[in-house]
Short mmCIF file of C-alpha atoms in Angstrom, two decimals:
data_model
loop_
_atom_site.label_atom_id
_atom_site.label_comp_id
_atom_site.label_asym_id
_atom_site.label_seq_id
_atom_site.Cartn_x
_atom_site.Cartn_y
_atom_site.Cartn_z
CA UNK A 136 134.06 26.08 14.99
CA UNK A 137 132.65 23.84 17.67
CA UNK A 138 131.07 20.58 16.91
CA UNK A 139 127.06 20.37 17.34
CA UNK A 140 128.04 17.60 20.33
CA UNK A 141 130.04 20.24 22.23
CA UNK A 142 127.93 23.19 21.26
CA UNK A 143 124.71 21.12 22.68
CA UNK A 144 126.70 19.86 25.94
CA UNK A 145 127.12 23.52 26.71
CA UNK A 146 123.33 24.18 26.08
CA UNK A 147 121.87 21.08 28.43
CA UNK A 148 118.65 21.81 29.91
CA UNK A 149 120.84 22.14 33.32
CA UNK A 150 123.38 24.42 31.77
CA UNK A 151 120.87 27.19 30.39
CA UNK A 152 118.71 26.85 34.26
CA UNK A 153 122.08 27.87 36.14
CA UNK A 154 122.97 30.79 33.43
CA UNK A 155 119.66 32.12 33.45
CA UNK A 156 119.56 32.28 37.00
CA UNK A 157 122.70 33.82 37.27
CA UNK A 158 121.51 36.53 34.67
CA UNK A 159 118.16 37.06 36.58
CA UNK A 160 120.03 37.81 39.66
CA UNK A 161 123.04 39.69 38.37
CA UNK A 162 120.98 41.74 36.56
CA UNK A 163 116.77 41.44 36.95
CA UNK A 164 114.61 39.47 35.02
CA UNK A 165 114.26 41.78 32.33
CA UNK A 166 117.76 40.85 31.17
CA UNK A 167 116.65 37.45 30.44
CA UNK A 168 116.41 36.66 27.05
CA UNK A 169 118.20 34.48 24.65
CA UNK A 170 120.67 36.05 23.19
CA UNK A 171 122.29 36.69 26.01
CA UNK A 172 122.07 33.34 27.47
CA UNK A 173 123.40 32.31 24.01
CA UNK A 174 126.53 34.73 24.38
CA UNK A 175 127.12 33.56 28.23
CA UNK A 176 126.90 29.97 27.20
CA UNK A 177 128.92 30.38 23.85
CA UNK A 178 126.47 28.75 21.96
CA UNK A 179 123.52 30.19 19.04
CA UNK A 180 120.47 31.58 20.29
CA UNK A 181 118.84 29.34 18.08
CA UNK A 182 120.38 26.19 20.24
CA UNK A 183 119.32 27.66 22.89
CA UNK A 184 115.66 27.92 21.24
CA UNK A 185 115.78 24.40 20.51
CA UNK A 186 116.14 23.59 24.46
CA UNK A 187 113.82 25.37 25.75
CA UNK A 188 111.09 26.72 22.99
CA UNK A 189 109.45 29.98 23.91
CA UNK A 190 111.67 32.56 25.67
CA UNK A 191 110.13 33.05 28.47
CA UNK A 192 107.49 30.46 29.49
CA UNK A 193 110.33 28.06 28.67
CA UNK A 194 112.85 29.37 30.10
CA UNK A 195 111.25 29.66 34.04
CA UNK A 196 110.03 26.25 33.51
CA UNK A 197 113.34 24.90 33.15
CA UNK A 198 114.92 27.41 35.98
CA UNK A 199 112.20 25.60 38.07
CA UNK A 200 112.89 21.94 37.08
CA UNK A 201 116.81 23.03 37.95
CA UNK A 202 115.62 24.34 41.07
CA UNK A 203 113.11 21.99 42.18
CA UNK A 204 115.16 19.23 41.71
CA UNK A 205 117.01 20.52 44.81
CA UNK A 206 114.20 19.86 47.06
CA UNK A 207 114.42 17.26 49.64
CA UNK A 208 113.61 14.15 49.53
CA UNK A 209 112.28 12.97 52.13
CA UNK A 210 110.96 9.51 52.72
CA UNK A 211 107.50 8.09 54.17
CA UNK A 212 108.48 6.72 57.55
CA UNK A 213 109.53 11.09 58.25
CA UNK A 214 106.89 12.56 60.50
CA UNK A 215 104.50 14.63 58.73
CA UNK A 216 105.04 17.75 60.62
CA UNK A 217 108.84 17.51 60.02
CA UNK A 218 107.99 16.80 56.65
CA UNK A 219 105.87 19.12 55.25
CA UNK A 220 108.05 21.71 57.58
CA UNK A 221 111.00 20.94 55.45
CA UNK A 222 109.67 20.97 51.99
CA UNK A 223 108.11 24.52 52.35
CA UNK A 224 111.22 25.70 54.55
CA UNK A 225 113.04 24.81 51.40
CA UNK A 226 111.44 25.97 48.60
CA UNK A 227 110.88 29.20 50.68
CA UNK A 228 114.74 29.71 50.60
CA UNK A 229 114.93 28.60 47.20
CA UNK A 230 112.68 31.59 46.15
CA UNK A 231 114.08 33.99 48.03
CA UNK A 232 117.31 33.45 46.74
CA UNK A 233 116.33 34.61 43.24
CA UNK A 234 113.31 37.14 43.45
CA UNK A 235 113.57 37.49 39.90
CA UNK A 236 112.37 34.53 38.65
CA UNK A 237 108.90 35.44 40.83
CA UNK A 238 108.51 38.17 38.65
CA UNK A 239 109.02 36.30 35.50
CA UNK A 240 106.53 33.84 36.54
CA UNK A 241 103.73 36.14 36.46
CA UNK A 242 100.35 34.45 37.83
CA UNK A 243 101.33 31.52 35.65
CA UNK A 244 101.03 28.40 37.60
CA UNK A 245 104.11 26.43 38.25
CA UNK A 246 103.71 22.62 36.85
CA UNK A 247 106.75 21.47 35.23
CA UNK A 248 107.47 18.08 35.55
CA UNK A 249 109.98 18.42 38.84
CA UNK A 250 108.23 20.05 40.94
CA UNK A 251 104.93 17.97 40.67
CA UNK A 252 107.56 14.81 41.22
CA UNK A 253 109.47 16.69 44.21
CA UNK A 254 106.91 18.84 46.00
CA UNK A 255 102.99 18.70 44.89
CA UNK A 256 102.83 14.66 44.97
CA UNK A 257 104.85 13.56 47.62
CA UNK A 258 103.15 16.21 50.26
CA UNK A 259 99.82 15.52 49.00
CA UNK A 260 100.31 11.64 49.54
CA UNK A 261 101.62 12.61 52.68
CA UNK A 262 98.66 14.65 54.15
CA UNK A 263 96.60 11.49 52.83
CA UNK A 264 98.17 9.13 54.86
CA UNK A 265 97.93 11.44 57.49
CA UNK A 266 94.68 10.79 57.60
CA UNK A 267 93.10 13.68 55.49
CA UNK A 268 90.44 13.54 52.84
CA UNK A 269 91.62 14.36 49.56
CA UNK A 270 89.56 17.79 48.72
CA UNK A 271 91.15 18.45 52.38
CA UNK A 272 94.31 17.37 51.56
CA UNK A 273 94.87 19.20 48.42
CA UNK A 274 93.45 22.33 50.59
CA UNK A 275 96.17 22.07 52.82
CA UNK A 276 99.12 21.58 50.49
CA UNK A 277 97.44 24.70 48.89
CA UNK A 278 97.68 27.16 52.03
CA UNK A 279 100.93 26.30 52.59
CA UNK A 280 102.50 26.99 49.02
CA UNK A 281 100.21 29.98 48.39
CA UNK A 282 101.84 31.49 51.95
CA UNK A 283 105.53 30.59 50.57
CA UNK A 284 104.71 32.08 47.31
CA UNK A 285 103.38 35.24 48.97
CA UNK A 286 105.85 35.42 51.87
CA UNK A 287 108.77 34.87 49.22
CA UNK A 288 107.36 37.28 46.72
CA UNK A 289 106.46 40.56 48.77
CA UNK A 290 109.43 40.76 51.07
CA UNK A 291 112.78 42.18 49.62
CA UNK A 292 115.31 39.68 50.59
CA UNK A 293 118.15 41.00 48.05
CA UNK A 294 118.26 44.40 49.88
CA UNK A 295 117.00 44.49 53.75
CA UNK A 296 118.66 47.53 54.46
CA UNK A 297 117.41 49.47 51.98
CA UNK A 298 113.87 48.16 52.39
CA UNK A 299 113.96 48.89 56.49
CA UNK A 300 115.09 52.15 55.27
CA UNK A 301 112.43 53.43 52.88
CA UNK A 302 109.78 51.78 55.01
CA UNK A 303 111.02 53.72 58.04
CA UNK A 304 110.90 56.93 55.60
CA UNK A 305 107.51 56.35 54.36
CA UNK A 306 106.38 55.62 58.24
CA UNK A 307 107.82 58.89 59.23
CA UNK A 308 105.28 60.95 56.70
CA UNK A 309 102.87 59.28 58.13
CA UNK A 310 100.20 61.50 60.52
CA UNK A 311 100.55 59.91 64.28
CA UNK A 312 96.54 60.67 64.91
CA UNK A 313 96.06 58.29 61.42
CA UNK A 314 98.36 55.98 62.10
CA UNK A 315 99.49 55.16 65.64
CA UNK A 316 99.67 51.47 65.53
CA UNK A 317 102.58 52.14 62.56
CA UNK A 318 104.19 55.29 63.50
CA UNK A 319 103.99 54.41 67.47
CA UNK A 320 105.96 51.05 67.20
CA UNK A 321 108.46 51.50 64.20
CA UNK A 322 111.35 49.72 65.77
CA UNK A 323 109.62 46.61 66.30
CA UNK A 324 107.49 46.85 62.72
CA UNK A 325 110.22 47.56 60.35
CA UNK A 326 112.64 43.92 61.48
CA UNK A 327 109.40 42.05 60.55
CA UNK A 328 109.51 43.13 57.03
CA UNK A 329 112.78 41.34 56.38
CA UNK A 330 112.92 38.71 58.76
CA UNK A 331 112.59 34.95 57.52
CA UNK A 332 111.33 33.97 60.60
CA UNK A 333 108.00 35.25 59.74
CA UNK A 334 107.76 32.65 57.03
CA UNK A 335 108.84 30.06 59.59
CA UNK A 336 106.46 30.87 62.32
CA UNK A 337 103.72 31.07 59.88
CA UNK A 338 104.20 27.90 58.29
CA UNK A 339 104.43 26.37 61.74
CA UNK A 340 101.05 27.96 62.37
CA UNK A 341 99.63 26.35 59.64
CA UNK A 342 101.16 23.12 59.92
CA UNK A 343 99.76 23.04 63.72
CA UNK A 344 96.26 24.53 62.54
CA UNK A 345 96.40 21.28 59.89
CA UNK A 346 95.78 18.64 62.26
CA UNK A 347 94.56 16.26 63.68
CA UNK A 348 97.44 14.34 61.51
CA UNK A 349 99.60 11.04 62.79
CA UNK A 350 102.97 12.39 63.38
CA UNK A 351 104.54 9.28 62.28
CA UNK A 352 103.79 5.16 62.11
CA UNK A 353 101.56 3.63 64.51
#
């Protein structure tokens, strides 16, 4: 039998993050629970309990601390534009490469420790010395994760093919005299459904709609 040392250095707070990711996207978030993290990590459930507390709430928060601490950091002297491009680039890639933990999180709002310290505080201090008020400021760090949530959430990244394909099937029932903005430009609709440059343009849009901002020191 293991000592409690080893058993609890194969249940660190990092340890559980990367298997329950790994279990979300092998095989969907309703797989998550944790037993089977237990049995992947070779430790108790109960260990795993003691990590993390509740099974779900407990476990996203930690998948998000694991993930958020993956976020660039990025220092002051960076122009704001470039900055606030490459924190929401990030985390937008960061969510789309495990949809499941979206659906785990529910309408809960994200605020565990590393992602306050890694995204929320260092690009609201940055829109403030950019020269916004704060009610402003924390209005524009709000559009901008609101459209990453939403752009990472309803677009299936994990299968593009097969969601071109049953949009293209569901656009072909469609009545041409209803519809003819959808059904008379399919080939250039369906690409847009899948296509991370959406996201990108979009935030760009937003990022340019922000301003008047100082791109950089004076």
């Amino acid at each position: 039998m293991p000592r409690q040392s080893e058993t609890l250095d194969r249940a660190t707070p990092r340890a559980i993050a990367v298997a329950a990711l790994e279990l979300i996207d092998e095989q969907g978030p309703q797989a998550l629970n944790l037993r089977a993290l237990a049995e992947r990590l070779g430790v108790s459930h109960t260990t795993v309990h003691r990590r993390c507390g509740s099974e779900v709430t407990g476990l996203v928060d930690l998948c998000t601390d694991h993930l958020a601490a993956q976020l660039p950091d990025i220092g002051p002297e960076t122009p704001w534009a470039e900055a606030t491009e490459a924190r929401f680039t990030r985390l937008y890639e960061m969510l789309t490469r495990h949809p499941g933990l979206m659906i785990l999180r529910g309408s809960r709002p994200w605020l565990s420790r590393e992602l306050l310290a890694r995204l929320v505080e260092p690009q609201i201090a940055a829109n403030l010395a950019a020269g916004m008020e704060p009610g402003r400021a924390m209005a524009v760090y709000r559009q901008m994760y609101l459209f990453t949530l939403g752009a990472a959430t309803f677009v299936d990244h994990r299968d593009p093919g097969g969601a071109v394909a049953a949009s293209r099937t569901a656009l072909a029932a469609l009545d041409p005299e209803r519809f003819p903005a959808l059904t008379g430009h399919v080939d250039a609709v369906l690409p847009a459904l899948v296509d991370h440059e959406v996201h990108r343009q979009g935030l760009r849009g937003l990022i340019a709609a922000a301003g008047p901002v100082r791109s950089g020191p004076e």
